Short mmCIF file of N, CA, C and O in Angstrom, two decimals:
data_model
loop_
_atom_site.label_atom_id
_atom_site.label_comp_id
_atom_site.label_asym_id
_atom_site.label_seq_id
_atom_site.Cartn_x
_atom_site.Cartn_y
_atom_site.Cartn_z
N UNK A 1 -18.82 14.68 8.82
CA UNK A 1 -17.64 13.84 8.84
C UNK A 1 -17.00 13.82 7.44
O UNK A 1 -17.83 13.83 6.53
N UNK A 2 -15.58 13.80 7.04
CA UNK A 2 -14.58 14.11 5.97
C UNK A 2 -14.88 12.39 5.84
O UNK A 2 -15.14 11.59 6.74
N UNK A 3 -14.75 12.19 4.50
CA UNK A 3 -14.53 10.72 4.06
C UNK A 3 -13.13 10.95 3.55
O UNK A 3 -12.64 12.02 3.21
N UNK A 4 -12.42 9.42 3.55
CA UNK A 4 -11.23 9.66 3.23
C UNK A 4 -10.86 10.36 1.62
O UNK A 4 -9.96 11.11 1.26
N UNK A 5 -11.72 9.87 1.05
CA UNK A 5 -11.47 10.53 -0.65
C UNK A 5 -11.47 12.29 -0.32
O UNK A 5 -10.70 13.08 -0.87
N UNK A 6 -12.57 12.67 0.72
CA UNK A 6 -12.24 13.94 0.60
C UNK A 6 -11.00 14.89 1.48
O UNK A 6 -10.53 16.00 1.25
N UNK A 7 -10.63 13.59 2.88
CA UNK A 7 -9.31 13.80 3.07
C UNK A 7 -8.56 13.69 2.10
O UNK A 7 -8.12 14.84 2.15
N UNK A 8 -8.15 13.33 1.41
CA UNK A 8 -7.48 13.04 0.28
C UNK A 8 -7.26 14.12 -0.81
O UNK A 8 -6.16 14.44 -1.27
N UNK A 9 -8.57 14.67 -1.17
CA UNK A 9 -8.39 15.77 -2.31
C UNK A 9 -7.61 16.68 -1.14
O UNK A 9 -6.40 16.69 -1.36
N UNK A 10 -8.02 17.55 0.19
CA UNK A 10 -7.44 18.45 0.72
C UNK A 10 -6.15 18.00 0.83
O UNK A 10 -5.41 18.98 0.66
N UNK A 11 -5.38 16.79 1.08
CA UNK A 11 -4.19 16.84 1.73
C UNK A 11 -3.55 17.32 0.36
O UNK A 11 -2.84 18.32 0.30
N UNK A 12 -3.88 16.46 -0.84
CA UNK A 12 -3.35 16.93 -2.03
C UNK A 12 -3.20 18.68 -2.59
O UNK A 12 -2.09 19.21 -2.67
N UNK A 13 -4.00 19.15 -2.81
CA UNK A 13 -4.61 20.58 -2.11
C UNK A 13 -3.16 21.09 -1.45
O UNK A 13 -2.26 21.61 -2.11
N UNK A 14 -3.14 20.87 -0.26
CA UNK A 14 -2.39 21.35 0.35
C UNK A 14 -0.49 21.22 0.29
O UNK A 14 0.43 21.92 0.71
N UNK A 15 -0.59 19.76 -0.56
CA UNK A 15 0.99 19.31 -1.12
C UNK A 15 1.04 19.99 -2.52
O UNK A 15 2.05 20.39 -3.10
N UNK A 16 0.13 20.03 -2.82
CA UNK A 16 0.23 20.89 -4.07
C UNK A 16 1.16 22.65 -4.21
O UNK A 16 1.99 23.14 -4.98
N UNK A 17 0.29 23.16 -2.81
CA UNK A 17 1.12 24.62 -2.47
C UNK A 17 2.49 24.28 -2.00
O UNK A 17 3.37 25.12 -2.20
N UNK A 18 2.76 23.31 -1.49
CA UNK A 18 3.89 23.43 -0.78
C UNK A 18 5.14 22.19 -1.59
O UNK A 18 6.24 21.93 -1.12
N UNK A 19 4.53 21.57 -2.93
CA UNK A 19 5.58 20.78 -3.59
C UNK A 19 5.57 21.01 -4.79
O UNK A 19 4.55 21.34 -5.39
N UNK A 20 6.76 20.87 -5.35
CA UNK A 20 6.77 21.42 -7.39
C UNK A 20 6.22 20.64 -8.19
O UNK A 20 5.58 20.89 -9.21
N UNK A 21 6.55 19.45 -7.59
CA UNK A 21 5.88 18.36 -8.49
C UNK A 21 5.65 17.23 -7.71
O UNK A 21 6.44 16.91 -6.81
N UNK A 22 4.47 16.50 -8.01
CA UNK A 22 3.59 15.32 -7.06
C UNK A 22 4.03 14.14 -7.71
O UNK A 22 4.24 14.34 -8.91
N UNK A 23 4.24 12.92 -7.32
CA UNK A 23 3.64 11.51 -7.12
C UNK A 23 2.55 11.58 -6.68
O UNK A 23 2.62 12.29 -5.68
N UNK A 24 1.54 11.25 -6.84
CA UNK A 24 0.06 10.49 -6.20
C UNK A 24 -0.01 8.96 -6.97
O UNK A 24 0.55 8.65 -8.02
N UNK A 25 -0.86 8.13 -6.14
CA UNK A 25 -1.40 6.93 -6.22
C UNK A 25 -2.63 6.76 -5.48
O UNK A 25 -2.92 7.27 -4.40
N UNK A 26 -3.42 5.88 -6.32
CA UNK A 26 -4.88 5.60 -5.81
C UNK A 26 -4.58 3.89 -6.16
O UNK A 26 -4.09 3.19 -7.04
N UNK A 27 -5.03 3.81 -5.22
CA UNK A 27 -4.85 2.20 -5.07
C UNK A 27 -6.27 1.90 -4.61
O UNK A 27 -6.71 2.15 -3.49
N UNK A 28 -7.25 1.06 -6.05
CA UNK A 28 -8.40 1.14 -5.91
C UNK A 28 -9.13 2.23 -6.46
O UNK A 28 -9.43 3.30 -5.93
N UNK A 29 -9.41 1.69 -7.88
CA UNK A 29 -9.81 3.56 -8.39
C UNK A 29 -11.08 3.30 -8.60
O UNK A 29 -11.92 4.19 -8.52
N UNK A 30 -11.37 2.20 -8.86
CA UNK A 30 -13.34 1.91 -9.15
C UNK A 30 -13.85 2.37 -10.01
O UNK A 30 -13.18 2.53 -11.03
N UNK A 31 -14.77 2.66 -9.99
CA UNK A 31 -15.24 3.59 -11.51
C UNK A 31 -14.52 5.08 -11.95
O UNK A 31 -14.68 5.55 -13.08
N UNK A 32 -13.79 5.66 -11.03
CA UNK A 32 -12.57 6.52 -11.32
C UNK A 32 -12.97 7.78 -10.71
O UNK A 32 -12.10 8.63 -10.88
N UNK A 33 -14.03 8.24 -10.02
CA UNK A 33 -14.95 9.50 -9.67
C UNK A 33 -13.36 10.37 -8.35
O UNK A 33 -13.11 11.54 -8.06
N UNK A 34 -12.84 9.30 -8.02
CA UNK A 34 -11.67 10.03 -7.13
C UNK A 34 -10.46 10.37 -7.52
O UNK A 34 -9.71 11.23 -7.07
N UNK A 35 -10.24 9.21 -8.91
CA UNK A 35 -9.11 9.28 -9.67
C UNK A 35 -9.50 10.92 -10.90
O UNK A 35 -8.62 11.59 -11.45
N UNK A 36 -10.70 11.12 -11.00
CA UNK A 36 -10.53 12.01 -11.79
C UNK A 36 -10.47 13.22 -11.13
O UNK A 36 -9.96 14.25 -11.57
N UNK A 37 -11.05 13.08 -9.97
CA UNK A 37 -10.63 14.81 -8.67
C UNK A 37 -9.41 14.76 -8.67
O UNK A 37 -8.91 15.83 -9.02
N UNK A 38 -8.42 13.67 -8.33
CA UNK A 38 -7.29 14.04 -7.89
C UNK A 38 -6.68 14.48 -9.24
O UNK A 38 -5.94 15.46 -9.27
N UNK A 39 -7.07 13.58 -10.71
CA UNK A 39 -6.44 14.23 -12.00
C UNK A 39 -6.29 15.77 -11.72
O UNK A 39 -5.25 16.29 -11.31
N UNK A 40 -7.40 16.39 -12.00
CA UNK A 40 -8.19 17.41 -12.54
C UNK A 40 -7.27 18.39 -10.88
O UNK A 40 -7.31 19.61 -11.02
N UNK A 41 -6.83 18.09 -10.03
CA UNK A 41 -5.69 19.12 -8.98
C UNK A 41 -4.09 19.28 -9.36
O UNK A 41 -3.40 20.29 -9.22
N UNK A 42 -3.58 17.67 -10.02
CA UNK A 42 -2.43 17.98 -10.66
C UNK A 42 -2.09 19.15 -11.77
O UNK A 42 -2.77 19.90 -12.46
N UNK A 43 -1.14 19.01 -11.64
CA UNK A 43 0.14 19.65 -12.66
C UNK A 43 0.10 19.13 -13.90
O UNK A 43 -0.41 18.02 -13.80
N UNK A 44 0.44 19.41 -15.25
CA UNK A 44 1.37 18.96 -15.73
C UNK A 44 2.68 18.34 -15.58
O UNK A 44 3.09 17.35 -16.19
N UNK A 45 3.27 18.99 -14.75
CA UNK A 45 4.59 17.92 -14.24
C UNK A 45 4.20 17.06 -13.13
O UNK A 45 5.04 16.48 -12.44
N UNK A 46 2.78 16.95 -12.89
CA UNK A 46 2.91 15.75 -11.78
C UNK A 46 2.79 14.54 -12.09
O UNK A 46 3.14 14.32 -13.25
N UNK A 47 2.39 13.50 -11.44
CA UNK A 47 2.36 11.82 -11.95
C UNK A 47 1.38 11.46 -11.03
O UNK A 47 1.37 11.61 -9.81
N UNK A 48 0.60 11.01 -11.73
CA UNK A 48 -0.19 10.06 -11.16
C UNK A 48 -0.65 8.42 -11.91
O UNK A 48 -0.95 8.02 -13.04
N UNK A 49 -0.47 7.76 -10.47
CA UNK A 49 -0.38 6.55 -10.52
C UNK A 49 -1.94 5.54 -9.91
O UNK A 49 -2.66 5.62 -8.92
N UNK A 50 -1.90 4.61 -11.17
CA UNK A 50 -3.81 3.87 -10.18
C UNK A 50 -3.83 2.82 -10.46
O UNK A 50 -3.35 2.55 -11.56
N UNK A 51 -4.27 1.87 -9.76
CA UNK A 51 -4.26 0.43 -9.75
C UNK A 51 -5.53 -0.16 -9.51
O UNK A 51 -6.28 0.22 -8.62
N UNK A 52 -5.80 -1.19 -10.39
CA UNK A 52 -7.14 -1.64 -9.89
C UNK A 52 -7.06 -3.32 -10.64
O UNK A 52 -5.98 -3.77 -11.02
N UNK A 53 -8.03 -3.92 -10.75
CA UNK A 53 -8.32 -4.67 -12.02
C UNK A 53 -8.14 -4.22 -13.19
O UNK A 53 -8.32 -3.03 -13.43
N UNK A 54 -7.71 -5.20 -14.23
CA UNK A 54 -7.34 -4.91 -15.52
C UNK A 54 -8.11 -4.13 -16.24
O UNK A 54 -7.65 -3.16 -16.84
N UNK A 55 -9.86 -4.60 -16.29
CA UNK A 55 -10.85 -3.38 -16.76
C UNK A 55 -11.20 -2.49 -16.06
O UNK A 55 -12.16 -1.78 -16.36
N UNK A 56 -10.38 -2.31 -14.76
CA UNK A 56 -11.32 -1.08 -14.43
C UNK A 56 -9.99 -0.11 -15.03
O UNK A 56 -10.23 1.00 -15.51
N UNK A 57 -8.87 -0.54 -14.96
CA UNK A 57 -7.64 0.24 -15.37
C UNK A 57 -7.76 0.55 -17.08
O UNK A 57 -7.18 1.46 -17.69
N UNK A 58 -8.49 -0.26 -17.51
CA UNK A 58 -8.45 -0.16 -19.01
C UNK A 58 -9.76 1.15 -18.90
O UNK A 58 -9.28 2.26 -19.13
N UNK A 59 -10.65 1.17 -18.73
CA UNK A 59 -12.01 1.98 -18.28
C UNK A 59 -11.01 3.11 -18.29
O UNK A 59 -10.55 3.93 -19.08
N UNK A 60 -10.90 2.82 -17.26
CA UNK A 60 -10.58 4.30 -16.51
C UNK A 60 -9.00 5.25 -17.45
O UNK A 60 -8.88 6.47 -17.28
N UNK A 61 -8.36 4.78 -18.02
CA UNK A 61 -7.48 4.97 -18.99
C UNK A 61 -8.05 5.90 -19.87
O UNK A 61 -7.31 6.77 -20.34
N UNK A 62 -9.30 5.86 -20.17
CA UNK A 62 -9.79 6.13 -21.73
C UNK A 62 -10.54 8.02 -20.85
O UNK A 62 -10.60 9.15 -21.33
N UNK A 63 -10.95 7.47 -19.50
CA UNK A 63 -11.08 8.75 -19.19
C UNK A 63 -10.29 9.75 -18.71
O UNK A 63 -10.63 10.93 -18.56
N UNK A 64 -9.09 9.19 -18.45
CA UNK A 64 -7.81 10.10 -18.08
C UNK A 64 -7.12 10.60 -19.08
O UNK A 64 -6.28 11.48 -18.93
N UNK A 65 -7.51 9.93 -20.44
CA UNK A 65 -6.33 10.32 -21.27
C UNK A 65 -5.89 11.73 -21.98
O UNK A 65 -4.84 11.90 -22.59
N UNK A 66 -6.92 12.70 -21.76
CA UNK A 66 -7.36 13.51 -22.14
C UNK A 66 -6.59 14.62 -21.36
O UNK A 66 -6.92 15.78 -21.64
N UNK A 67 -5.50 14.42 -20.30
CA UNK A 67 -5.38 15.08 -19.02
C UNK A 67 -3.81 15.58 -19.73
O UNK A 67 -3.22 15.21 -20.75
N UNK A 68 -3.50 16.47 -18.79
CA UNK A 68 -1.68 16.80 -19.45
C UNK A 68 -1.13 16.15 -17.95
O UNK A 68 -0.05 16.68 -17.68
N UNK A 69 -1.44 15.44 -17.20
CA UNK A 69 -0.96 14.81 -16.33
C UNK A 69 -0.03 13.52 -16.54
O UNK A 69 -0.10 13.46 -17.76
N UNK A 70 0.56 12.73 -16.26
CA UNK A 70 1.78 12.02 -16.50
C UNK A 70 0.57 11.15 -16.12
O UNK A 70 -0.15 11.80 -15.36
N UNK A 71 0.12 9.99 -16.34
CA UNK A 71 -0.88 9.24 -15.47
C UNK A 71 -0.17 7.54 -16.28
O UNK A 71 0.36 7.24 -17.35
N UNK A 72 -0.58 6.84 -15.03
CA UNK A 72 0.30 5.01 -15.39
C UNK A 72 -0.54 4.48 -14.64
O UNK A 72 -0.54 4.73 -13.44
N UNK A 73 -1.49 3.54 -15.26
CA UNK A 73 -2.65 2.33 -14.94
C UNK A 73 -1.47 1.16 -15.23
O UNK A 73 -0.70 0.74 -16.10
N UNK A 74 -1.97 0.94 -13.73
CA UNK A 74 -1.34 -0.78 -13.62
C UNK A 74 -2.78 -1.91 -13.41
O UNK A 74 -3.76 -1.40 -12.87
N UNK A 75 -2.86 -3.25 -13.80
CA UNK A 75 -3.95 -3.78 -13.39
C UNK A 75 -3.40 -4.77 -12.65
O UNK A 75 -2.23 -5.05 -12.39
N UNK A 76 -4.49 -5.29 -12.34
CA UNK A 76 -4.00 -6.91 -11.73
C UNK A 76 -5.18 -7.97 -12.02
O UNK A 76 -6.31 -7.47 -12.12
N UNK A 77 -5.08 -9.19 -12.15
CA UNK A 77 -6.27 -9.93 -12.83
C UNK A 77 -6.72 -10.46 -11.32
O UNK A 77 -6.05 -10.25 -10.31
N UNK A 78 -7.97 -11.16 -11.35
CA UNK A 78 -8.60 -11.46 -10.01
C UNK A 78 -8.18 -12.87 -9.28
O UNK A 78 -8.39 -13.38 -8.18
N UNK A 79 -7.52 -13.20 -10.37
CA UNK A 79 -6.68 -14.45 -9.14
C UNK A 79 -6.48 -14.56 -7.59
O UNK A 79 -5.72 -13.77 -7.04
N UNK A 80 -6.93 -15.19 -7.12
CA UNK A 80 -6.90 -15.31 -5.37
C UNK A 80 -5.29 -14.48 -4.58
O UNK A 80 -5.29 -13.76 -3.58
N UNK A 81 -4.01 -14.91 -5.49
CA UNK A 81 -2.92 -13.98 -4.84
C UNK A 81 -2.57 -12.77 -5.98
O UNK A 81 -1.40 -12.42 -5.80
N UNK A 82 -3.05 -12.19 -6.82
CA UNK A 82 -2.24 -11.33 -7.20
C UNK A 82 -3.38 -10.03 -7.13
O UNK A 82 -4.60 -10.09 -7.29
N UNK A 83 -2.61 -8.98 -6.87
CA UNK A 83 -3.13 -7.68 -6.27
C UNK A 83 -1.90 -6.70 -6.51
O UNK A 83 -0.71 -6.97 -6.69
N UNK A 84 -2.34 -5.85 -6.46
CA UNK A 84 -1.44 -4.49 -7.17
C UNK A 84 -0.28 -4.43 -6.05
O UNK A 84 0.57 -3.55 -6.21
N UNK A 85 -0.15 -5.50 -4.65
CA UNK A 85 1.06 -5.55 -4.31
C UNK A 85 1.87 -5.90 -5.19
O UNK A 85 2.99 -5.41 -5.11
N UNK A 86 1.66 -6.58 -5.98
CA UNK A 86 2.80 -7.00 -6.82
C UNK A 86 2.93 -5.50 -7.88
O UNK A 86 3.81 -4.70 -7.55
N UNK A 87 2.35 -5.28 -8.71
CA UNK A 87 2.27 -3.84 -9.35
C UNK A 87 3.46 -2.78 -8.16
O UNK A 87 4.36 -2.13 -8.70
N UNK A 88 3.31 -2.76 -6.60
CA UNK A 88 3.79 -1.50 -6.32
C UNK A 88 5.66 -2.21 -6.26
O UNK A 88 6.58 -1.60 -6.81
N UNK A 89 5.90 -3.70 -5.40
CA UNK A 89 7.21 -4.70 -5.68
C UNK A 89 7.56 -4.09 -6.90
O UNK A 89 8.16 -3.03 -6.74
N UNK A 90 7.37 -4.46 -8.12
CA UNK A 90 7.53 -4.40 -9.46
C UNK A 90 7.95 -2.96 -9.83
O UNK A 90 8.70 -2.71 -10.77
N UNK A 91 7.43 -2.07 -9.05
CA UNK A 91 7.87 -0.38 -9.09
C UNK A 91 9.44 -0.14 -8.63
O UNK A 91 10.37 0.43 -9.20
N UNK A 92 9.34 -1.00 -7.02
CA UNK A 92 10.20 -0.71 -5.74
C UNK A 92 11.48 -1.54 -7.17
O UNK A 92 12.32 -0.80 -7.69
N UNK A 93 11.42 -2.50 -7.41
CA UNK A 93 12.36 -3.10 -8.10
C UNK A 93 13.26 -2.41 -9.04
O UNK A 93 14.41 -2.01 -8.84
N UNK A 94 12.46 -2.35 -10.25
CA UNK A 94 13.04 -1.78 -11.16
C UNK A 94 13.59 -0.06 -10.63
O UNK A 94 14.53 0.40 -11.28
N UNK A 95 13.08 0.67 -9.68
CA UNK A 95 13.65 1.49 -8.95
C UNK A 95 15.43 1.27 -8.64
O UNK A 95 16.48 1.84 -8.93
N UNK A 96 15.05 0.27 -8.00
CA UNK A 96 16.58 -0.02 -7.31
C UNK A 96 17.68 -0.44 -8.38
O UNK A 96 18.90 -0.33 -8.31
N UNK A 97 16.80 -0.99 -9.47
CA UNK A 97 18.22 -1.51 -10.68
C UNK A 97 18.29 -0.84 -11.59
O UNK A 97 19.03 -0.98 -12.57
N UNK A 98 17.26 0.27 -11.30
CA UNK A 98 18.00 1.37 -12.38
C UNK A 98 18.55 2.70 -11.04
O UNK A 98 17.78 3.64 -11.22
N UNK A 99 19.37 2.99 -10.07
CA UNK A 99 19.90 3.23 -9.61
C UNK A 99 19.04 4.58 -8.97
O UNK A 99 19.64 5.58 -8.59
N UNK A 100 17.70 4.47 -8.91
CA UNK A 100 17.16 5.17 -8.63
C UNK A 100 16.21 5.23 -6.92
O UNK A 100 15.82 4.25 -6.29
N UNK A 101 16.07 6.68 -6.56
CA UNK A 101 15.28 6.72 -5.11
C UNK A 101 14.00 5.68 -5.48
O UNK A 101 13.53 5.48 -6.60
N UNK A 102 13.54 5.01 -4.09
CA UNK A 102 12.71 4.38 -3.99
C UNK A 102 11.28 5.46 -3.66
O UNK A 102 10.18 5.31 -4.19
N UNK A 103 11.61 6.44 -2.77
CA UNK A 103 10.94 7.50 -1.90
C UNK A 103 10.38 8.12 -3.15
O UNK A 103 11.09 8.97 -3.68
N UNK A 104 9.42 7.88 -3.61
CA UNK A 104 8.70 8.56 -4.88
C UNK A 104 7.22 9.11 -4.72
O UNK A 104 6.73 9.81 -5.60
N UNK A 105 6.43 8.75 -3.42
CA UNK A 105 5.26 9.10 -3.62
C UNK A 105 5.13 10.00 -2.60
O UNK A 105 5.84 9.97 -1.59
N UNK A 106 4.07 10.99 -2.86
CA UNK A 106 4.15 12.25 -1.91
C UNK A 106 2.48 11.91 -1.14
O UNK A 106 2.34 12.34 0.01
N UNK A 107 1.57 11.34 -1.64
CA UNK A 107 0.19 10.66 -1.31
C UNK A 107 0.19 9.35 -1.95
O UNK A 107 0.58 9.12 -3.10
N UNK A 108 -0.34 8.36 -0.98
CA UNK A 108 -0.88 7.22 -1.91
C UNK A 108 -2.36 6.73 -0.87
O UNK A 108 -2.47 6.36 0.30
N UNK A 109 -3.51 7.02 -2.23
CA UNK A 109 -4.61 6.61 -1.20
C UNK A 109 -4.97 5.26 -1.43
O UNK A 109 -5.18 4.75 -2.53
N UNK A 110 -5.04 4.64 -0.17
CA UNK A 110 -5.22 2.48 -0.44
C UNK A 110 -6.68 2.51 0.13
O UNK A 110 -7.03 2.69 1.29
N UNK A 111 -7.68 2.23 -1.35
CA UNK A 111 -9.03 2.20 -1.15
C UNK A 111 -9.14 0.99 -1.82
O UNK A 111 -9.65 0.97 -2.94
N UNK A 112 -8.66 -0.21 -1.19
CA UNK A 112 -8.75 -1.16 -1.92
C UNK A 112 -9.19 -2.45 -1.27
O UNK A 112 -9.86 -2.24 -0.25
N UNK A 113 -9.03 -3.58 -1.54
CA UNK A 113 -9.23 -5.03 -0.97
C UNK A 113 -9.98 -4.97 0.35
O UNK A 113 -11.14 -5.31 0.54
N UNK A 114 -9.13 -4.49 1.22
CA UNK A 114 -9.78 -4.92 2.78
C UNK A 114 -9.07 -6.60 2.65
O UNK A 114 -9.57 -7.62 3.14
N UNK A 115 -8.31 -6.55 2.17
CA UNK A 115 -7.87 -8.26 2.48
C UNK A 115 -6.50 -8.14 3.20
O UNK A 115 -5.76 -7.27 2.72
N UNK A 116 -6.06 -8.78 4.16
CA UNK A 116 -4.96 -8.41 5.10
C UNK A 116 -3.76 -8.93 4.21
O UNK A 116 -2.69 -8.32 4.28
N UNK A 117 -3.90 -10.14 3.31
CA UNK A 117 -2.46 -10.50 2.59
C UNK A 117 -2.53 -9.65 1.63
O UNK A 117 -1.70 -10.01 0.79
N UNK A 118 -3.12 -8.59 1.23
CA UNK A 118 -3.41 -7.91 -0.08
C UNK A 118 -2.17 -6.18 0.41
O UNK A 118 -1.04 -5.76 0.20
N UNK A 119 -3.55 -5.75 1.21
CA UNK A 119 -3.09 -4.64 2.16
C UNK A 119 -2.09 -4.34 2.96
O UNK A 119 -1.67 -3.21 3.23
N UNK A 120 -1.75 -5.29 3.32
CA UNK A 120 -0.26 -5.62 4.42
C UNK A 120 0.62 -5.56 3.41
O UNK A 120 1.24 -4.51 3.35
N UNK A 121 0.92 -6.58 2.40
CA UNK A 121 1.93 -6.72 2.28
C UNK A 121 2.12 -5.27 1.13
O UNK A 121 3.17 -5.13 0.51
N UNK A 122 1.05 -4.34 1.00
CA UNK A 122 1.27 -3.06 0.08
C UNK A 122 1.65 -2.06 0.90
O UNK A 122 2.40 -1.16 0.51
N UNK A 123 1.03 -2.16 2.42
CA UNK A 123 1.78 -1.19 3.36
C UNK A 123 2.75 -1.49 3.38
O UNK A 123 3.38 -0.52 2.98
N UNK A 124 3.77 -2.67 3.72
CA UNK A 124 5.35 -2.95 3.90
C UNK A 124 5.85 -2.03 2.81
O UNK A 124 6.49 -1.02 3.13
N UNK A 125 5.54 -2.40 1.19
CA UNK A 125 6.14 -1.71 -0.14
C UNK A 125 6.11 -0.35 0.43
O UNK A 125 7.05 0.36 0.77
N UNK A 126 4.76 -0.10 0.47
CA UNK A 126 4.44 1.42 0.54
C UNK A 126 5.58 2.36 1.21
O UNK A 126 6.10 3.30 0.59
N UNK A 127 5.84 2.09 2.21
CA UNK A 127 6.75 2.75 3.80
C UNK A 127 7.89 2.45 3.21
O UNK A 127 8.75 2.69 4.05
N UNK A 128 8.39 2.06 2.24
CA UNK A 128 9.80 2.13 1.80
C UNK A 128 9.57 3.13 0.48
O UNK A 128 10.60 3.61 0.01
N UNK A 129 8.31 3.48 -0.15
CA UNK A 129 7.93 4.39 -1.06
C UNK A 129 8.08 5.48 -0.85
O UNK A 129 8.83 6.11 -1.58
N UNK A 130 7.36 6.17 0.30
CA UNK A 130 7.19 7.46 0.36
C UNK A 130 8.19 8.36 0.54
O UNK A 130 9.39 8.34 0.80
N UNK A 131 7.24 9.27 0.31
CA UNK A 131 8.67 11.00 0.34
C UNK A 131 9.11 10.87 1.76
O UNK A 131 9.00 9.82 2.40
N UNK A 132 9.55 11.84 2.18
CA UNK A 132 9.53 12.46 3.73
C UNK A 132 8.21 13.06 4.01
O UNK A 132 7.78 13.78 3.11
N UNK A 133 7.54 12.93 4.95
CA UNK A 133 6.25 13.72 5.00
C UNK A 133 5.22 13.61 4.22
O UNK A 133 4.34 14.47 4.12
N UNK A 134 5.25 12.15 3.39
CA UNK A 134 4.20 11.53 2.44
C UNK A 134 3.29 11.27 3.53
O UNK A 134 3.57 11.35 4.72
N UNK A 135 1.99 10.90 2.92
CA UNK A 135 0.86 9.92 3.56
C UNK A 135 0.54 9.35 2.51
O UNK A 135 0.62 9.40 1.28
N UNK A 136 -0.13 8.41 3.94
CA UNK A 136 -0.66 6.97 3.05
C UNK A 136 -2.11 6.87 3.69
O UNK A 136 -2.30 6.04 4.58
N UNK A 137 -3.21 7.76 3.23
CA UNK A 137 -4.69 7.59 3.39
C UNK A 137 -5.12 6.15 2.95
O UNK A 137 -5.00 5.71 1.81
N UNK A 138 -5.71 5.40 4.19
CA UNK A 138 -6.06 4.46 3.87
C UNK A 138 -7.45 4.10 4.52
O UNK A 138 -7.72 3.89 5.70
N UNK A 139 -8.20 4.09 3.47
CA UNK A 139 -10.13 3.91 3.61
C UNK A 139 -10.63 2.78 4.20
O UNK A 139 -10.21 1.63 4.11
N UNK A 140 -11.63 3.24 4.85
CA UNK A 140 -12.00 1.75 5.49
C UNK A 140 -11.86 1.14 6.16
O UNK A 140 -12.32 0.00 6.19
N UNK A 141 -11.08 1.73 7.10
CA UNK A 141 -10.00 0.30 8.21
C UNK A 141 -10.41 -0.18 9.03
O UNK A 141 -9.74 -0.64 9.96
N UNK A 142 -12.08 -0.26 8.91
CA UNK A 142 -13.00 -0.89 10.00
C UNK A 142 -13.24 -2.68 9.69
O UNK A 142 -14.05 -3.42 10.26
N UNK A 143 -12.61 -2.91 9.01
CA UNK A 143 -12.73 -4.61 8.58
C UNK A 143 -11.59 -5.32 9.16
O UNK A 143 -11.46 -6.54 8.99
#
């Protein structure tokens, strides 16, 4: 059986042959073991994007930095409502007032919370994010 991280490296894999340059997002990077596969497939001109808690984003920073990849750690502190929904809002926003497409991500994998006000309201953001023919791998959905 494929776990989603390793759905994930193939779909990338496969957007890779067929796009010039990537958006990715990992939403939920943890100790970073998925964030650094998906590094280590980009481009130089690609972007990658990861969200987690403040130290795991700070952590995990120090091991990406090393990459020629475009890479942007957002955190979020553990407060009962704030979660990297607000991090992806905060994207969608400043998008729109600087006169720019919202449709920016070509993968975004959500390995995160399992909390329905967390997750929900990042799928709503999300589906106004993606490319044409993006996915949105999302781990876990047995809770």
């Amino acid at each position: 059986m494929t776990t989603a991280s390793e759905y994930t490296i193939e779909k990338i894999q496969e957007l890779a042959s067929q796009r010039k340059q990537l958006i990715i997002c990992e939403i939920g990077c943890g100790n970073g073991e998925t964030s650094s596969k998906i590094v280590s497939l980009l481009r130089g001109s690609d972007t990658f994007y990861y969200m987690d808690y403040y130290n795991k984003v700070r952590s995990l920073r120090e091991k990406l930095s090393e990459s020629e990849v475009t890479t942007i750690g957002l955190g979020n502190s553990k407060c009962t409502y704030d979660s990297y929904a607000w991090n992806l809002a905060n994207i969608y926003i400043n998008l729109i007032e600087n006169g720019q497409t919202t449709k920016i991500f070509d993968l975004v994998f959500l390995d995160a919370s399992n909390i329905f006000i967390h997750d929900c309201s990042a799928c709503a953001i999300l589906q106004k994010m993606m490319k044409p023919n993006g996915f949105i791998v999302i781990n876990n959905t047995s809770w």
